[in-house]
Short mmCIF file of C-alpha atoms in Angstrom, two decimals:
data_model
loop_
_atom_site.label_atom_id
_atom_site.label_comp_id
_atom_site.label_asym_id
_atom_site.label_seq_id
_atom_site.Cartn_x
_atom_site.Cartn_y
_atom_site.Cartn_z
CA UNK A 85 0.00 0.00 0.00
CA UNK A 86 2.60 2.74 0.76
CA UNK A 87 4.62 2.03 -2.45
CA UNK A 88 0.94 2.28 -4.22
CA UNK A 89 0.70 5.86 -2.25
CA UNK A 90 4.72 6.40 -3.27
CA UNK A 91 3.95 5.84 -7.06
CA UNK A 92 0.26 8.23 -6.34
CA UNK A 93 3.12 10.86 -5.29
CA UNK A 94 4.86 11.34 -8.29
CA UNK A 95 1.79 13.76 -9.63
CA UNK A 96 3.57 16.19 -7.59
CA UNK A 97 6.49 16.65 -9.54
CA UNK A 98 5.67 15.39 -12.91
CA UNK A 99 2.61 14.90 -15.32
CA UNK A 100 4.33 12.25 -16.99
CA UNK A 101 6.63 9.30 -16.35
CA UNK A 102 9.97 7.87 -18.28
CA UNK A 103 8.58 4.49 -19.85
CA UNK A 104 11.55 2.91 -20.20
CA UNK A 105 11.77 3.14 -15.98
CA UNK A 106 8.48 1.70 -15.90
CA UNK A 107 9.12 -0.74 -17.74
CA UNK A 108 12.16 -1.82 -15.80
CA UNK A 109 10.31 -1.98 -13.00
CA UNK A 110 7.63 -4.21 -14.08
CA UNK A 111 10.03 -6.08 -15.58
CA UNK A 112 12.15 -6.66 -12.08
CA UNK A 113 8.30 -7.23 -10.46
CA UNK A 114 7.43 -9.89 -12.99
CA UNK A 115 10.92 -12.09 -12.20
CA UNK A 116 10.62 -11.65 -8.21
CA UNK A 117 6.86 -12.45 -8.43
CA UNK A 118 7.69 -15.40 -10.73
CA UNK A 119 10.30 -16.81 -8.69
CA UNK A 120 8.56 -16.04 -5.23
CA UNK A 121 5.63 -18.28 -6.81
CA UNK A 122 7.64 -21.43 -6.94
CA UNK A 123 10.06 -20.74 -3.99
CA UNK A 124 7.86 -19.11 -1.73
CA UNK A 125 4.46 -20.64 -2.41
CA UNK A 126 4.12 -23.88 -4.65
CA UNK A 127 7.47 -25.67 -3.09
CA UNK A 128 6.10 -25.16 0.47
CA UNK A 129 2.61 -25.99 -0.56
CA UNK A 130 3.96 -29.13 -1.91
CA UNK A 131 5.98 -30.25 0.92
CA UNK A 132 3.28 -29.33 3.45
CA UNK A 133 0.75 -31.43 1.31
CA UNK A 134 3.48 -34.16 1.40
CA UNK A 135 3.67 -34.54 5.26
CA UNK A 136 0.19 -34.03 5.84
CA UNK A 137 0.06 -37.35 4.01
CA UNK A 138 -2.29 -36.01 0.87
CA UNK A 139 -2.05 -36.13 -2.36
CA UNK A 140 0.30 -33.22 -3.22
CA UNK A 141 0.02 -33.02 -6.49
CA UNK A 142 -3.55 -33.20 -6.98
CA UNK A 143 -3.84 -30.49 -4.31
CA UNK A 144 -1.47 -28.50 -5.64
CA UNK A 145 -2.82 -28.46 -9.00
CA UNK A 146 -6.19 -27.38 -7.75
CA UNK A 147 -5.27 -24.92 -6.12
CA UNK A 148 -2.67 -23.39 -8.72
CA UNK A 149 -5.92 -23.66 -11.56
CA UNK A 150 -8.33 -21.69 -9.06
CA UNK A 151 -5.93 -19.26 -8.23
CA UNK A 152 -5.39 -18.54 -11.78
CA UNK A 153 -9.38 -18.50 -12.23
CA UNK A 154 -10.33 -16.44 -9.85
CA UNK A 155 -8.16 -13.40 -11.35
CA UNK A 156 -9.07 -14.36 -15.29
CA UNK A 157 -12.91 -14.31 -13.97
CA UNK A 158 -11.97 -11.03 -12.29
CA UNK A 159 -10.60 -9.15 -15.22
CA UNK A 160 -13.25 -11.38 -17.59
CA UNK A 161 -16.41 -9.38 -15.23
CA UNK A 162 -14.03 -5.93 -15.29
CA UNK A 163 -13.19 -5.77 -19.02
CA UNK A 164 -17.76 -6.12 -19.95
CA UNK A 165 -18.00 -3.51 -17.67
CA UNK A 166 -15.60 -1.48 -19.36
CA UNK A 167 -16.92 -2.43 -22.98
CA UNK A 168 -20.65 -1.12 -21.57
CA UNK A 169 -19.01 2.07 -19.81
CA UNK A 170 -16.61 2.97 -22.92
CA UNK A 171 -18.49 5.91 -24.23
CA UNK A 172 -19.26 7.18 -20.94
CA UNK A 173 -16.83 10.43 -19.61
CA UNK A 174 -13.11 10.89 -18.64
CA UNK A 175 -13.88 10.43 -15.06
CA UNK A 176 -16.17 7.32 -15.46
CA UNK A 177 -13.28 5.56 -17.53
CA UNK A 178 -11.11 6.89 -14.25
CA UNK A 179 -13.33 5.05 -11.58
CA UNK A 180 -13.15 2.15 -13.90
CA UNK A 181 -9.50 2.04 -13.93
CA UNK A 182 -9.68 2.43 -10.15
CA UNK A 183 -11.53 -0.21 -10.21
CA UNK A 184 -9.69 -2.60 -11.75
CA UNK A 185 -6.56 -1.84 -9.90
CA UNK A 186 -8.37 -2.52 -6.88
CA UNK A 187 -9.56 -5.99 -7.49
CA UNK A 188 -6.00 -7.12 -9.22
CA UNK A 189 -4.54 -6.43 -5.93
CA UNK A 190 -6.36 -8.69 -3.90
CA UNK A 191 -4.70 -11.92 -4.59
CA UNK A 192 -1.40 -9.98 -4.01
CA UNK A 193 -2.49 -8.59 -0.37
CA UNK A 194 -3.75 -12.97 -0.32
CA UNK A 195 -0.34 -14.15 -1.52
CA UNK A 196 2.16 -11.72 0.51
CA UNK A 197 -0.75 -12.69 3.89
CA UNK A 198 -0.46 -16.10 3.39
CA UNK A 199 3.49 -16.56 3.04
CA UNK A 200 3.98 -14.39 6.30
CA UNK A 201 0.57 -16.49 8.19
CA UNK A 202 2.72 -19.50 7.38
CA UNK A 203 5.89 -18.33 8.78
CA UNK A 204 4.19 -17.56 11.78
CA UNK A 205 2.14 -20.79 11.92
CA UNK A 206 6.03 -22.58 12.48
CA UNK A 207 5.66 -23.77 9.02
CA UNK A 208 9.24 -25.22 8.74
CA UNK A 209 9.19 -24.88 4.96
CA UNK A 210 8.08 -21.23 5.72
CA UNK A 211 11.01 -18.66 5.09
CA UNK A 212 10.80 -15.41 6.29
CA UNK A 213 12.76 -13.96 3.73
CA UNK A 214 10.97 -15.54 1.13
CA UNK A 215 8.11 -13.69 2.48
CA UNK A 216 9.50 -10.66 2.59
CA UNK A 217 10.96 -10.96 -0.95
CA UNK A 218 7.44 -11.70 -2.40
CA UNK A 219 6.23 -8.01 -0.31
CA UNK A 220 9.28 -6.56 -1.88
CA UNK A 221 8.23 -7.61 -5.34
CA UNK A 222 4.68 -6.87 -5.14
CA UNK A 223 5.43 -3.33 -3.61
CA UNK A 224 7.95 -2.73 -6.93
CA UNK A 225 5.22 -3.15 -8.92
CA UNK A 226 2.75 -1.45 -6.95
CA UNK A 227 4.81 1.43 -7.70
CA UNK A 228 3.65 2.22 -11.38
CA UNK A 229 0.13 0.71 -10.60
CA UNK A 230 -0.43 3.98 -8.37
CA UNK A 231 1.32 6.18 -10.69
CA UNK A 232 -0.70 4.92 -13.89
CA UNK A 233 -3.66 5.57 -12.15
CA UNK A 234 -2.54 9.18 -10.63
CA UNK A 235 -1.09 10.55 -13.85
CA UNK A 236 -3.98 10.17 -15.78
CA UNK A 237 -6.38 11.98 -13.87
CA UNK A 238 -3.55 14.69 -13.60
CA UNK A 239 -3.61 14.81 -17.43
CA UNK A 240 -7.30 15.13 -17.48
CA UNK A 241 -7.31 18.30 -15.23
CA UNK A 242 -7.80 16.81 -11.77
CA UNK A 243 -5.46 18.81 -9.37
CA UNK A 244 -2.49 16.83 -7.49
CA UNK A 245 -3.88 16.42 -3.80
CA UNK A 246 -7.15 14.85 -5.78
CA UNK A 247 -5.02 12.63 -8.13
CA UNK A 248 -2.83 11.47 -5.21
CA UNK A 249 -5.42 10.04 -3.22
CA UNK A 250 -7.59 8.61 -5.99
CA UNK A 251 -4.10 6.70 -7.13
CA UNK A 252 -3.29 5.20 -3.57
CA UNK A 253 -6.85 4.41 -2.65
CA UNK A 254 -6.38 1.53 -5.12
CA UNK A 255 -3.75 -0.19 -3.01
CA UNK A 256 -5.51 0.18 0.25
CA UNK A 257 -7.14 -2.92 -0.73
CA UNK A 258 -3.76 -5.27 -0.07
CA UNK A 259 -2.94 -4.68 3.63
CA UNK A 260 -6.76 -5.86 4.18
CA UNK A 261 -6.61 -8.80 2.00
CA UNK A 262 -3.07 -9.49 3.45
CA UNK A 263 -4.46 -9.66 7.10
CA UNK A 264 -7.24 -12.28 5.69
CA UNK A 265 -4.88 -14.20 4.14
CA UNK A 266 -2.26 -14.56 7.28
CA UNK A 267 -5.44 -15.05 9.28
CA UNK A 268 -6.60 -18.16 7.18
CA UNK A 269 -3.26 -19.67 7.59
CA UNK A 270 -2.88 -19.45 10.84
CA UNK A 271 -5.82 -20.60 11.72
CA UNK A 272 -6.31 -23.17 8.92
CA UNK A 273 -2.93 -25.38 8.74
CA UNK A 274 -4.43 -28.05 7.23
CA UNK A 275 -5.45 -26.08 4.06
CA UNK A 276 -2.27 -24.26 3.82
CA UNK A 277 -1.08 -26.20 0.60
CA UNK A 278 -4.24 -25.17 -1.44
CA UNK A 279 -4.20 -21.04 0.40
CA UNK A 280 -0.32 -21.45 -1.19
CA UNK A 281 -0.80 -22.54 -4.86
CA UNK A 282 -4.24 -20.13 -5.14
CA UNK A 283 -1.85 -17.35 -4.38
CA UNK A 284 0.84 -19.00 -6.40
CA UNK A 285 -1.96 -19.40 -9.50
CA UNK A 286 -3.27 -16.15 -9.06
CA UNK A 287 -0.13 -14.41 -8.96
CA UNK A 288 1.21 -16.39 -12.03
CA UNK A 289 -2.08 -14.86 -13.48
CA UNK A 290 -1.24 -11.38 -12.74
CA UNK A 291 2.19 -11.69 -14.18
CA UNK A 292 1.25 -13.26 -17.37
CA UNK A 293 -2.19 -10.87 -17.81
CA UNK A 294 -0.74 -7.38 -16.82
CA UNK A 295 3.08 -6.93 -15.96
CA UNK A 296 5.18 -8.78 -18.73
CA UNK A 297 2.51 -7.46 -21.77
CA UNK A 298 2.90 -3.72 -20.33
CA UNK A 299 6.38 -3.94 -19.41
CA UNK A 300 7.49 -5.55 -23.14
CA UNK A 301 4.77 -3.51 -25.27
CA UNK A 302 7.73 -0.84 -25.70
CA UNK A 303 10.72 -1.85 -24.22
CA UNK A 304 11.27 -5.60 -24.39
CA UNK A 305 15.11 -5.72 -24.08
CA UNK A 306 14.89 -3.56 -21.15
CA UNK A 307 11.88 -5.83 -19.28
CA UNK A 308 13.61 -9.21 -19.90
CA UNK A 309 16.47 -7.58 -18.61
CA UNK A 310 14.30 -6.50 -15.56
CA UNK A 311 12.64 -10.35 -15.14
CA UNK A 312 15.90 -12.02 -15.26
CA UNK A 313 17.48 -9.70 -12.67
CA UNK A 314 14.22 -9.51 -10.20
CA UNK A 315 14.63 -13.28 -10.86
CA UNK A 316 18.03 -14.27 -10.17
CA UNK A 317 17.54 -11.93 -6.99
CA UNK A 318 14.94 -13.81 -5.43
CA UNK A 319 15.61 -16.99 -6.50
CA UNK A 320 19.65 -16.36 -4.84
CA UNK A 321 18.22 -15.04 -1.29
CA UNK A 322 15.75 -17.21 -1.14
CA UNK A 323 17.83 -20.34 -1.91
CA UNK A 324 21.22 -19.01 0.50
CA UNK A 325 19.19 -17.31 3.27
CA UNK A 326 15.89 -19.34 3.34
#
């Protein structure tokens, strides 16, 4: 959420944003996010599964598919409602973008909730720093989520204070789904391998649906150079300090 408010902040000083930066950033976002999935989420999911004596792979799959589900159905019910609102105003189109923001953030709040709920539960597949990796990605890419929603109501006329707090109201939606999620898993250990692999699914989702087309619709050198660093970098700490 702060990042979200950091990016909303840039309205301050400009009315537009480098693209090339952006698209760095998203890049770096995509590899953490990408490598946080497997490290973080699906290879504690499956070991859990494992000693719980259940069928990890099954599980595993499940939840992986409904993770990814659950954020195609979102954007599948957010892009009619765009196609009916399309001729409507500047500010309509605004609340709609809000909108959509706000909902793709929920299974990142659920994904960063549930890594940190399982380090707390004494999951001993649970790293902390894998945890805090996967909040360090997400926040990255929060970053330009709150500044492509800021800018463009800055462009339209809105004034600054305005534009600010319309662009990090769409982030305020991740601490709450965060709490939810560490909630469920520490309350919930035996459905901790399908709470990982939805967040791992829906975050695979996210990645494949908004950050790598963005990031590589203009600068594709520069984003695959962004993946494969923001991969190596979690995949390094969370293999030597995990």
């Amino acid at each position: 959420y702060f990042v979200t408010m950091l990016g909303a902040a840039v309205v301050f000083v400009f009315r537009t944003v480098n693209q090339k930066v952006m698209d760095i950033m998203m890049g770096f976002s995509a590899g953490v996010m990408i490598a946080a999935s497997y490290w973080s989420l699906l290879a504690p999911a499956i070991i859990q599964a494992e000693s719980n004596g259940e069928n990890a792979a099954v599980i595993v799959a499940i939840g992986f598919a409904s993770g990814g589900m659950f954020v195609l159905a979102t954007d599948f019910l957010l892009n009619r409602c765009i196609k009916r609102k399309q001729k409507d105003n500047g500010w309509k189109r605004s609340i709609l973008l809000i909108t959509a923001v706000t909902m793709h953030n929920i299974p990142e709040g659920l994904a960063v909730g549930v890594a940190f709920g399982c380090v707390g539960s004494g999951d001993g597949e649970a790293s902390i720093i894998g945890a805090v990796m996967l909040a360090l990605g997400i926040g990255i890419q929060n970053f330009p989520e709150g500044t492509c929603v800021a800018i463009p109501l800055r462009r339209e006329g809105v004034s600054p204070m305005k534009s600010f707090l319309i662009g990090q109201f769409s982030g305020m939606v991740e601490p709450v789904a965060g709490v939810l999620g560490a909630a469920f898993a520490l309350t919930a250990e035996k459905a901790l391998p399908a709470a990982l692999s939805f967040s791992a699914g829906a975050m695979i989702c996210v990645v494949c649906m908004e950050l790598v087309p963005e990031s590589f619709r203009d600068n594709k050198y520069l984003a695959a150079l962004g993946v494969l660093a923001g991969f190596i970098i979690m995949m390094v700490l969370d293999v030597t300090l995990g």
